[in-house]
Coordinates of N, CA and C and ligand atoms in Angstrom, one line a residue:
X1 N -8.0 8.5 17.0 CA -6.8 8.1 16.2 C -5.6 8.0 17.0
X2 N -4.6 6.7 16.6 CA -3.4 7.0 17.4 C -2.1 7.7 16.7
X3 N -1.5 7.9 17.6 CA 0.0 8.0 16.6 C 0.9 7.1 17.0
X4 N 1.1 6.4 16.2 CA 2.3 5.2 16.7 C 4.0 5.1 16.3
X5 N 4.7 5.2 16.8 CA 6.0 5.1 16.6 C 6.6 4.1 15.8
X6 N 6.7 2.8 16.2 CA 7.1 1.4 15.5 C 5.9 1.0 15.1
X7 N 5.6 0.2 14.1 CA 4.3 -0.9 14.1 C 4.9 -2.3 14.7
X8 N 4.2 -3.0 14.9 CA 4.6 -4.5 15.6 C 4.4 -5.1 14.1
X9 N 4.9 -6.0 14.1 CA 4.7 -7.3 12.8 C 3.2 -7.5 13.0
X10 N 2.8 -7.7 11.5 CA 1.3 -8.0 11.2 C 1.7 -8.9 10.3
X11 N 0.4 -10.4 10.7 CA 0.6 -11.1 9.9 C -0.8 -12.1 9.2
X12 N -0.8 -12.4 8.0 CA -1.7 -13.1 6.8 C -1.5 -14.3 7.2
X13 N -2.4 -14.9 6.5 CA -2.4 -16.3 6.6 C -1.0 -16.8 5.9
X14 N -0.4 -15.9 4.8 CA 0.8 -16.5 4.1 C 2.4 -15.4 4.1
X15 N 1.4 -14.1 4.6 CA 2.8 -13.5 4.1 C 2.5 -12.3 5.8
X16 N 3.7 -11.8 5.9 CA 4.4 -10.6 7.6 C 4.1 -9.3 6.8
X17 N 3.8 -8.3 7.7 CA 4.4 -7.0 7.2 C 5.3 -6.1 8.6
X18 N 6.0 -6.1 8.0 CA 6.5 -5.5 9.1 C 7.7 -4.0 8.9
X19 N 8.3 -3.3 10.0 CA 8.5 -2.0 9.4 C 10.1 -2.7 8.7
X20 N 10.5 -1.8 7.7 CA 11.6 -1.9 6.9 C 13.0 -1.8 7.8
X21 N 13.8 -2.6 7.4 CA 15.1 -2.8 7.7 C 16.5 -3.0 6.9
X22 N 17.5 -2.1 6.8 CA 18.8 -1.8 5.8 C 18.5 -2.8 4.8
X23 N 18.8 -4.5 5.7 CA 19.2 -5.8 5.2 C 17.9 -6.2 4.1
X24 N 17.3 -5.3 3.8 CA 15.7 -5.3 2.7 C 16.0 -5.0 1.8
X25 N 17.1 -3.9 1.4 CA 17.9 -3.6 0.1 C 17.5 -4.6 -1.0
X26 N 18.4 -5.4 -0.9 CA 18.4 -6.2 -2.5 C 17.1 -6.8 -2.9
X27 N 16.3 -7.5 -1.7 CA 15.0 -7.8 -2.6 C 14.1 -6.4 -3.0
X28 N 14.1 -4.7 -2.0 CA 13.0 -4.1 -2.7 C 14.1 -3.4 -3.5
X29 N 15.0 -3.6 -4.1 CA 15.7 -2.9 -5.3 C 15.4 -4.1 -6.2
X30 N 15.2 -5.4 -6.6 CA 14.7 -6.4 -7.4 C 13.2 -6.1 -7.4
X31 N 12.5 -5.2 -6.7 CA 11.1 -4.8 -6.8 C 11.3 -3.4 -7.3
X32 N 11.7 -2.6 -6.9 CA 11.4 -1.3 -7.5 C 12.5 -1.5 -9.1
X33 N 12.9 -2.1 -9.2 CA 13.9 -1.6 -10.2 C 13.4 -2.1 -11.5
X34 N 12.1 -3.1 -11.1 CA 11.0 -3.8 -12.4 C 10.2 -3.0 -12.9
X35 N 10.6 -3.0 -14.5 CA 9.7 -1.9 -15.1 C 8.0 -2.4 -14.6
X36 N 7.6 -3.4 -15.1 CA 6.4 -3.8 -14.9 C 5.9 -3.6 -13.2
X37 N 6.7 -3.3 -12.8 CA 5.5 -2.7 -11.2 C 5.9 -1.6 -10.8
X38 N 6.9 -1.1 -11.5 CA 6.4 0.6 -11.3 C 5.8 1.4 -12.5
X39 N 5.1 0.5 -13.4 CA 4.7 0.7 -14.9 C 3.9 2.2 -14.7
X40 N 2.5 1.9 -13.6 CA 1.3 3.1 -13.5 C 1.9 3.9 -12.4
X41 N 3.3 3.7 -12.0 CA 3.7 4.8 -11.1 C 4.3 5.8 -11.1
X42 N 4.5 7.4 -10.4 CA 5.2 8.1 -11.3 C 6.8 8.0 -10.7
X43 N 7.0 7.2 -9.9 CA 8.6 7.6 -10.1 C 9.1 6.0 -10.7
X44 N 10.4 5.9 -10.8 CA 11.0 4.5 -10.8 C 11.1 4.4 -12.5
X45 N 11.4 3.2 -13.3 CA 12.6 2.5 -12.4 C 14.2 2.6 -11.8
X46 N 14.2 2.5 -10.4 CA 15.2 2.7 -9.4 C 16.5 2.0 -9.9
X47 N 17.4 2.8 -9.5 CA 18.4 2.4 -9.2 C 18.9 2.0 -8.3
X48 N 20.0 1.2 -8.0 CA 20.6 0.5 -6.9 C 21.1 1.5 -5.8
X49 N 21.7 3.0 -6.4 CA 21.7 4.0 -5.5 C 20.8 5.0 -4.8
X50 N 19.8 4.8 -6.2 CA 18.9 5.5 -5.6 C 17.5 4.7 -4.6
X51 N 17.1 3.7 -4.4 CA 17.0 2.9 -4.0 C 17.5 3.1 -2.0
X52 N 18.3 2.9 -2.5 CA 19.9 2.9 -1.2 C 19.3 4.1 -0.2
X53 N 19.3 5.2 -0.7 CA 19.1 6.8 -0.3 C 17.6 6.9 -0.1
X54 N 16.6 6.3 -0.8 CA 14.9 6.1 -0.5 C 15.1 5.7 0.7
X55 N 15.5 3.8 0.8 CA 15.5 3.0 2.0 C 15.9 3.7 3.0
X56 N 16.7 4.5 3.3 CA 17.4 5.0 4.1 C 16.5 6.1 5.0
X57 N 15.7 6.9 3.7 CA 14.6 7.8 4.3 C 13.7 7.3 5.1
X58 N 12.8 5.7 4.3 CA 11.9 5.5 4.5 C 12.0 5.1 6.3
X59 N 13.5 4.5 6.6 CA 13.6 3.8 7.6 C 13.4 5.0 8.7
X60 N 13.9 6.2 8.6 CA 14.2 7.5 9.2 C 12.7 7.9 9.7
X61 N 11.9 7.3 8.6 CA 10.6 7.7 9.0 C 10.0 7.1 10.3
X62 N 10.6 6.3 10.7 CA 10.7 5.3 11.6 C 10.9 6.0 13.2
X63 N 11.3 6.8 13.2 CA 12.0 7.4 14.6 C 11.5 9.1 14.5
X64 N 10.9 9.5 13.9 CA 10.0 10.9 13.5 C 9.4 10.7 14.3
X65 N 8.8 12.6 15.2 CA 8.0 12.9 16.0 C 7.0 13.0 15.6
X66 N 5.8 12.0 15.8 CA 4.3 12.4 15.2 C 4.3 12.4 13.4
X67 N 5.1 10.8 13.4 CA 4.8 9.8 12.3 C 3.7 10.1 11.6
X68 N 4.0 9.9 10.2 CA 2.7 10.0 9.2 C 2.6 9.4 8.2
X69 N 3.8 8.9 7.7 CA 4.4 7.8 6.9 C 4.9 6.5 7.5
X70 N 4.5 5.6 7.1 CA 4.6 4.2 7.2 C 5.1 3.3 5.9
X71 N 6.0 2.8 5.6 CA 6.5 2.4 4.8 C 7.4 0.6 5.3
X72 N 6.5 -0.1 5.1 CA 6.3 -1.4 5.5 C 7.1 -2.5 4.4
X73 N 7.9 -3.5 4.8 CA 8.1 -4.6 3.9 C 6.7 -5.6 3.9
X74 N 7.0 -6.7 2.6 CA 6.2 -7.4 2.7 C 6.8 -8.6 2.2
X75 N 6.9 -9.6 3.4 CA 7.5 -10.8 2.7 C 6.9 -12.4 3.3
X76 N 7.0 -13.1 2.5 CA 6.6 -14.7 2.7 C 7.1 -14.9 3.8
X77 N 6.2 -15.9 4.7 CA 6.5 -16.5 5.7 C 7.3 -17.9 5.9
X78 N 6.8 -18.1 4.5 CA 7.8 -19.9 4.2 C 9.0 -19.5 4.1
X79 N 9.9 -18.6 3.4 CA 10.9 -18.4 3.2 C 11.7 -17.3 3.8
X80 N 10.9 -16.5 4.7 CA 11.5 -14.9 4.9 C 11.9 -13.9 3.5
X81 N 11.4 -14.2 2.2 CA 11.9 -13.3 1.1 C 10.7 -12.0 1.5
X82 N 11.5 -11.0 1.0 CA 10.6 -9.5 1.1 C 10.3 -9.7 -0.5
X83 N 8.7 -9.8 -0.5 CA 8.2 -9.7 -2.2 C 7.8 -8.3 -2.3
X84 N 7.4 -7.6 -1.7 CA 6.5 -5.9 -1.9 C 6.7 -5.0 -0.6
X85 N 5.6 -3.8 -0.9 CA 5.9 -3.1 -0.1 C 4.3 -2.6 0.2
X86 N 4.1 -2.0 1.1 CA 2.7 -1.8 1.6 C 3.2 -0.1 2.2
X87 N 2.2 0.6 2.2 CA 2.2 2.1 2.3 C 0.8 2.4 3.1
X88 N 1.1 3.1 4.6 CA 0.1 3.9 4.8 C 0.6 5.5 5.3
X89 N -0.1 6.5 4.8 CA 0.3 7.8 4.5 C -0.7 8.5 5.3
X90 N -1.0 8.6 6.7 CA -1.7 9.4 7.2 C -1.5 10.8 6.5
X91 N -3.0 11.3 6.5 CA -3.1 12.7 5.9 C -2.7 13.7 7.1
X92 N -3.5 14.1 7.8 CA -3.5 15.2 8.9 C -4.3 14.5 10.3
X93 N -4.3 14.7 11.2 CA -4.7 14.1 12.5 C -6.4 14.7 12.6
X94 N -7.0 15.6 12.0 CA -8.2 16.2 12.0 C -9.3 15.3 10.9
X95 N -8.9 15.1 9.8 CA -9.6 14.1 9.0 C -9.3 12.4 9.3
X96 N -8.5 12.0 9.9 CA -8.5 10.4 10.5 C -8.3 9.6 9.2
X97 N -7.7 9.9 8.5 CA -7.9 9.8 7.1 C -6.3 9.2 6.3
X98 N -6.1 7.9 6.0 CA -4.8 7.8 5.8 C -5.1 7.1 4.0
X99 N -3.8 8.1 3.2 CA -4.2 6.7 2.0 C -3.1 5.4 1.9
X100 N -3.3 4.5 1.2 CA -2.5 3.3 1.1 C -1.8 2.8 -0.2
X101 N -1.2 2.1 -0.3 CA -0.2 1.7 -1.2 C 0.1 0.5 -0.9
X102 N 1.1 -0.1 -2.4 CA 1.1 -1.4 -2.2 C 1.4 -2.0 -3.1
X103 N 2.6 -2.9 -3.4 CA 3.1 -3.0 -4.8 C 4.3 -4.7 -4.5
X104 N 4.1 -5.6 -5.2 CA 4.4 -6.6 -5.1 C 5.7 -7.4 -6.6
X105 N 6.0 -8.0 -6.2 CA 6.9 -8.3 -7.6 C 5.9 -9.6 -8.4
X106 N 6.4 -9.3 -10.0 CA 5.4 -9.9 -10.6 C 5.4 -11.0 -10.5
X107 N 6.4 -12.0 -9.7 CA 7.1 -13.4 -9.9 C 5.3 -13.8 -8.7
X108 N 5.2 -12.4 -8.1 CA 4.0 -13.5 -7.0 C 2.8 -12.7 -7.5
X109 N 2.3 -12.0 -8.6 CA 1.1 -11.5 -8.8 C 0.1 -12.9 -9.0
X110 N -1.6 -12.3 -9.0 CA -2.1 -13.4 -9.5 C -2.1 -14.6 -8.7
X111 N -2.0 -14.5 -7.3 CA -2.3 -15.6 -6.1 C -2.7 -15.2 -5.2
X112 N -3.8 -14.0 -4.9 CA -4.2 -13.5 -4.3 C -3.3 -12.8 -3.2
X113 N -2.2 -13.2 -3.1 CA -1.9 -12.2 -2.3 C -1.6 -10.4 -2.0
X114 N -2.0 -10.0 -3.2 CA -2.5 -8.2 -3.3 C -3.6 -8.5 -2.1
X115 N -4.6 -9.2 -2.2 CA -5.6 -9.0 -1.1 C -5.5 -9.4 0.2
X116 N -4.5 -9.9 0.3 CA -4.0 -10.7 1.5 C -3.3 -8.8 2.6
X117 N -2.3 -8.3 1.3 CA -1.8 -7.1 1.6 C -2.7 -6.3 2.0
X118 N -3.9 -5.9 1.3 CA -4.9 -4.7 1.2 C -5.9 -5.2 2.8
X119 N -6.1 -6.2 3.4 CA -6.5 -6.7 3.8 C -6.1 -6.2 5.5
X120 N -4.7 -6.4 5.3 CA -3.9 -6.1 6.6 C -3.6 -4.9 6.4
X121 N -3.5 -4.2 5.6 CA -3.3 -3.0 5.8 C -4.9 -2.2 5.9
X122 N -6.1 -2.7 5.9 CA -7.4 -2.6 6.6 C -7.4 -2.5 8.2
X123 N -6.6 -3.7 8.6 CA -6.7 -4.2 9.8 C -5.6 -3.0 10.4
X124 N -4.6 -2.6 9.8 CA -3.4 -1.3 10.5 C -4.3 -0.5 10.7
X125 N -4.9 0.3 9.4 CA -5.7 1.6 9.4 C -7.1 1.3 10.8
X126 N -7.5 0.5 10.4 CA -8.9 0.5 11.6 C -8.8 0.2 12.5
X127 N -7.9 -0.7 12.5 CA -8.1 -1.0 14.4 C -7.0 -0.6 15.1
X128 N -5.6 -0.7 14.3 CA -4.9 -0.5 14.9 C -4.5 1.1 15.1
X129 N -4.5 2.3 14.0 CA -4.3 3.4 14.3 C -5.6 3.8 14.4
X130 N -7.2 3.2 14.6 CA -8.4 3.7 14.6 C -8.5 5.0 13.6
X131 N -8.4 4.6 12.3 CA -8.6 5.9 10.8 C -10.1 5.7 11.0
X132 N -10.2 6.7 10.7 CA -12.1 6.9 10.0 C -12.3 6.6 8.4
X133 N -11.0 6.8 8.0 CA -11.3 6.6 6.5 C -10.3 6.1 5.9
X134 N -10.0 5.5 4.5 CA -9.0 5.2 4.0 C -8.8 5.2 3.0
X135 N -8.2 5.7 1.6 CA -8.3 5.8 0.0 C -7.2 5.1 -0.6
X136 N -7.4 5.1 -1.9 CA -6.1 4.3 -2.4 C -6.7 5.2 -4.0
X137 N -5.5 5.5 -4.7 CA -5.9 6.1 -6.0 C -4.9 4.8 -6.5
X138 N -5.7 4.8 -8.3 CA -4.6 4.3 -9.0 C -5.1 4.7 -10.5
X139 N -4.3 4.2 -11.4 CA -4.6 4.6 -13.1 C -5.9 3.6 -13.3
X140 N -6.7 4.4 -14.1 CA -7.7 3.7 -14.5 C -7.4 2.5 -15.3
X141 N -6.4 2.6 -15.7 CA -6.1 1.3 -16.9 C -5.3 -0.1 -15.5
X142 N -4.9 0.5 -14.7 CA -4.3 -0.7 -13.6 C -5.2 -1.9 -13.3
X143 N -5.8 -2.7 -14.2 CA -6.7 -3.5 -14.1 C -6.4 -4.4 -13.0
X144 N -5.1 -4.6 -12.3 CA -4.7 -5.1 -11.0 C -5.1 -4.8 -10.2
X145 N -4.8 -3.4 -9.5 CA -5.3 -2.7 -8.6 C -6.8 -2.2 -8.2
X146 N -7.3 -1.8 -9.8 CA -8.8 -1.8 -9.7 C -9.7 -3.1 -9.4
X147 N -9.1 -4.1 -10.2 CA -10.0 -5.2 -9.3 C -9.7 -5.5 -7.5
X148 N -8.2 -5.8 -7.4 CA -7.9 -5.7 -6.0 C -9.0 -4.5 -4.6
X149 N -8.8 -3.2 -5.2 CA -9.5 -2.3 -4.9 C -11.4 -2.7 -4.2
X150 N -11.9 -3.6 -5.7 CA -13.3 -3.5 -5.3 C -13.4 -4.7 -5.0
X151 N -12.4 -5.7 -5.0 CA -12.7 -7.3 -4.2 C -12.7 -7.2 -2.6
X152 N -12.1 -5.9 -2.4 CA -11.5 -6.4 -0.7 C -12.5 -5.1 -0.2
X153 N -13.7 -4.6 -1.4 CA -15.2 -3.6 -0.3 C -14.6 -2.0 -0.7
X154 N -13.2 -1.8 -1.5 CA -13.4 -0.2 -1.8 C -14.4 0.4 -2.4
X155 N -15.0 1.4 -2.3 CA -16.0 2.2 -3.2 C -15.7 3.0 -4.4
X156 N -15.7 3.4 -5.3 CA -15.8 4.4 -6.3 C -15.7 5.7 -6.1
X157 N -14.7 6.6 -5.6 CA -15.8 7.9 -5.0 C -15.5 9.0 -6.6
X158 N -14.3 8.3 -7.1 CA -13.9 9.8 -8.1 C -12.9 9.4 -9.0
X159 N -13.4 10.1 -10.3 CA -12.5 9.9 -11.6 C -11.7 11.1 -11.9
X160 N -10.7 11.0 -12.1 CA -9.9 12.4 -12.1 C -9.3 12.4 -13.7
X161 N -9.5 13.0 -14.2 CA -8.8 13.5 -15.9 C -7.6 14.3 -15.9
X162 N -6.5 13.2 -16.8 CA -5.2 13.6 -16.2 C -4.6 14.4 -15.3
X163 N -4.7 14.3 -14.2 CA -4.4 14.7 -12.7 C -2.9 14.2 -12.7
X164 N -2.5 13.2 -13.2 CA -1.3 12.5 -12.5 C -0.2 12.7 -13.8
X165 N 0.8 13.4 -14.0 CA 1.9 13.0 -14.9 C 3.0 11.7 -14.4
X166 N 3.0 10.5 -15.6 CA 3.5 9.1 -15.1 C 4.6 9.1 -16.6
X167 N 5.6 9.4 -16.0 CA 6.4 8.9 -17.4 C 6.6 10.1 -18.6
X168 N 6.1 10.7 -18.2 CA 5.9 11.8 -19.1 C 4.3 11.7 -19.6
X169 N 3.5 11.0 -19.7 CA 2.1 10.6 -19.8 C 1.3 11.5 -19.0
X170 N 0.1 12.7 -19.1 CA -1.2 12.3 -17.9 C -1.8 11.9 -18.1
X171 N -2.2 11.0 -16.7 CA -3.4 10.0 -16.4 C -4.4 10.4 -15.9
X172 N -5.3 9.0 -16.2 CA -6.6 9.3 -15.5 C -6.4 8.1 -14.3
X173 N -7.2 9.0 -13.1 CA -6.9 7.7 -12.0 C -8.0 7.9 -11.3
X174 N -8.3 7.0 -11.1 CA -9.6 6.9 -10.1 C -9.1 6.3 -8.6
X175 N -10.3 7.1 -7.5 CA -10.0 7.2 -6.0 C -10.9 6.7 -5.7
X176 N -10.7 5.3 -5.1 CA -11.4 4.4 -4.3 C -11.3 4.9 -2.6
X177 N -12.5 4.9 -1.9 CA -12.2 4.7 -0.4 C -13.0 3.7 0.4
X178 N -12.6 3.9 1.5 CA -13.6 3.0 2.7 C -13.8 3.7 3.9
X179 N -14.7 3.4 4.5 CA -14.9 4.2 5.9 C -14.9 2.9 6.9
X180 N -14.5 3.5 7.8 CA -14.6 2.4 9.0 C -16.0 1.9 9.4
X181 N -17.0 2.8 9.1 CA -18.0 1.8 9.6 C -18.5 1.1 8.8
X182 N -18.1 1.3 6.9 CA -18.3 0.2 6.0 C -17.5 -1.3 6.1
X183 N -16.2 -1.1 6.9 CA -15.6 -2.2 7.2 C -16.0 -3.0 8.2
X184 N -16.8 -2.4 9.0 CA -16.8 -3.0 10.3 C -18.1 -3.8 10.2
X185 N -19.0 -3.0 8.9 CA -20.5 -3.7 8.8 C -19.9 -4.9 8.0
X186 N -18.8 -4.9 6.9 CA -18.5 -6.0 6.2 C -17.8 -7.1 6.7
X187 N -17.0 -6.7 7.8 CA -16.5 -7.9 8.5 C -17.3 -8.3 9.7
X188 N -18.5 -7.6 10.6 CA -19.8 -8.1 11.4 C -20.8 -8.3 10.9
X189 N -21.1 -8.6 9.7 CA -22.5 -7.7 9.0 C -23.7 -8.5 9.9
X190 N -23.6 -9.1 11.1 CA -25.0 -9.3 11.9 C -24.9 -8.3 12.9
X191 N -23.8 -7.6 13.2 CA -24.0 -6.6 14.4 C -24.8 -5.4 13.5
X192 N -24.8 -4.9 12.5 CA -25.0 -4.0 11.6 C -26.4 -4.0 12.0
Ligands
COA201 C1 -1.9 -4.5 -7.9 C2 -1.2 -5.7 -7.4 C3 -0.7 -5.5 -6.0 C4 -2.2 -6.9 -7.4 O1 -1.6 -8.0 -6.8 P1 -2.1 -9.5 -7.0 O2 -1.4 -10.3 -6.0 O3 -1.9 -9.9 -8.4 O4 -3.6 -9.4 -6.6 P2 -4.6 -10.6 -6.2 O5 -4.0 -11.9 -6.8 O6 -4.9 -10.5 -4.8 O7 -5.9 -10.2 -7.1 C5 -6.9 -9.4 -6.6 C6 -8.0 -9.4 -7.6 O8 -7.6 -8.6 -8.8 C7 -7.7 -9.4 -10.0 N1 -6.5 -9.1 -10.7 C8 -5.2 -9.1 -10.3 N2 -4.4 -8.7 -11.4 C9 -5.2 -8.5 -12.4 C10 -5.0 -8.0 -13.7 N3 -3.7 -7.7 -14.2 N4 -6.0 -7.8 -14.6 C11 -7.3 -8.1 -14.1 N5 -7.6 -8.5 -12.9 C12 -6.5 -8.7 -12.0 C13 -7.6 -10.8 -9.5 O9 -8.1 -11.7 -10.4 C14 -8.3 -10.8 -8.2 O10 -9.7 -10.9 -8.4 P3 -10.5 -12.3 -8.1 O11 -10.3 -12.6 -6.6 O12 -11.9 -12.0 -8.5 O13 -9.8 -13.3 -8.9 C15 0.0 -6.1 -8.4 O14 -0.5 -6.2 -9.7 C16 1.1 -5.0 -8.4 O15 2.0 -5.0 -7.5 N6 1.1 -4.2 -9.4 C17 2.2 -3.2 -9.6 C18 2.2 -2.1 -8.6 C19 0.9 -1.3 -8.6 O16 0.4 -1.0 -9.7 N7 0.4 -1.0 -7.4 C20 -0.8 -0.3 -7.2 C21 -0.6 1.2 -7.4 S1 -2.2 2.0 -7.3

């Protein structure tokens, strides 16, 4: 596994990810500040200040000794707009093991680009920080993210009974993973 300081721009066939920047403000405050996509999350919806003071951390995470947080924009290549945000959260350097995130505005759900995101942030986790593994939890009712989840090869591994307080709500959320040598059989599957 590596530890990396900056990530370089990664890029989809349609959309960049790359690490966050001040001038990101207004489009991920028009994303976090939407009820509908921080609905199954537990914090949000954001304010313009509070927002301001997140950005400001997430960027900080950026210049940290032996990085473990990654907190990525995500925006169209036709236009330069930042539509979402992409998350990878290394756990501890001994399990190789990071989970992910990833949350888009609703104006672009429903065009496959959730998998476009989940996709590249495959390609971060495995080749480029070499993870052994990688998970993503979400609410079992997130019919977005659950399909997302098992279209782009996550597994099932666990159902959790209200584990998560969202809103004042507990949830049930289920923990999808992948291992790297399940990726690597699904994107070679003749070397396998
Ligand atoms: C989850 C999210 C990123 C999905 O983004 P998206 O761009 O709509 O996803 P895609 O278009 O790539 O769709 C992926 C698959 O999921 C399916 N899907 C997407 N939204 C769906 C929904 N609301 N209900 C059922 N299926 C859905 C798609 O049909 C597609 O499957 P298909 O290829 O068989 O058609 C988006 O809904 C989102 O940002 N939600 C709010 C934040 C959030 O909940 N993040 C996850 C936290 S765990």
């Amino acid at each position: 596994m590596f530890i990396i300081a900056k990530l370089q721009p990664t890029e989809t066939s349609r959309l960049f990810l790359r690490e966050l920047i001040e001038n990101d403000l207004d489009d991920i405050y028009a994303l976090k500040s939407n009820p509908e996509v921080v609905f199954y999350l537990t914090w949000g919806p954001s304010n313009k200040e509070q927002k301001l003071t997140s950005l400001k951390k997430q960027i900080a995470f950026q210049s940290e000794e032996n990085r473990k947080i990654y907190v990525l924009a995500v925006g169209l290549k036709s236009t330069n707009k930042v539509i979402g945000n992409a998350l990878l959260l290394i756990k501890d350097d001994d399990s190789e093991t990071a989970e992910i995130g990833y949350f888009l505005h609703p104006d672009y759900w429903h065009t496959g680009y959730g998998k476009e995101v989940v996709e590249a942030l495959l390609m971060i986790g495995f080749r480029t920080f070499e993870l052994h593994r990688l998970f993503a939890r979400c609410d079992v009712e997130n019919a977005g993210s659950v399909n997302l989840l098992k279209k782009v090869g996550f597994r099932l591994e666990g159902h959790f009974l209200k584990d998560l307080k969202v809103k004042g709500d507990w949830r049930n959320n289920y923990l999808f993973a992948l291992l790297k040598e399940e990726y690597s059989v699904r994107k070679h599957p003749k070397r396998a």
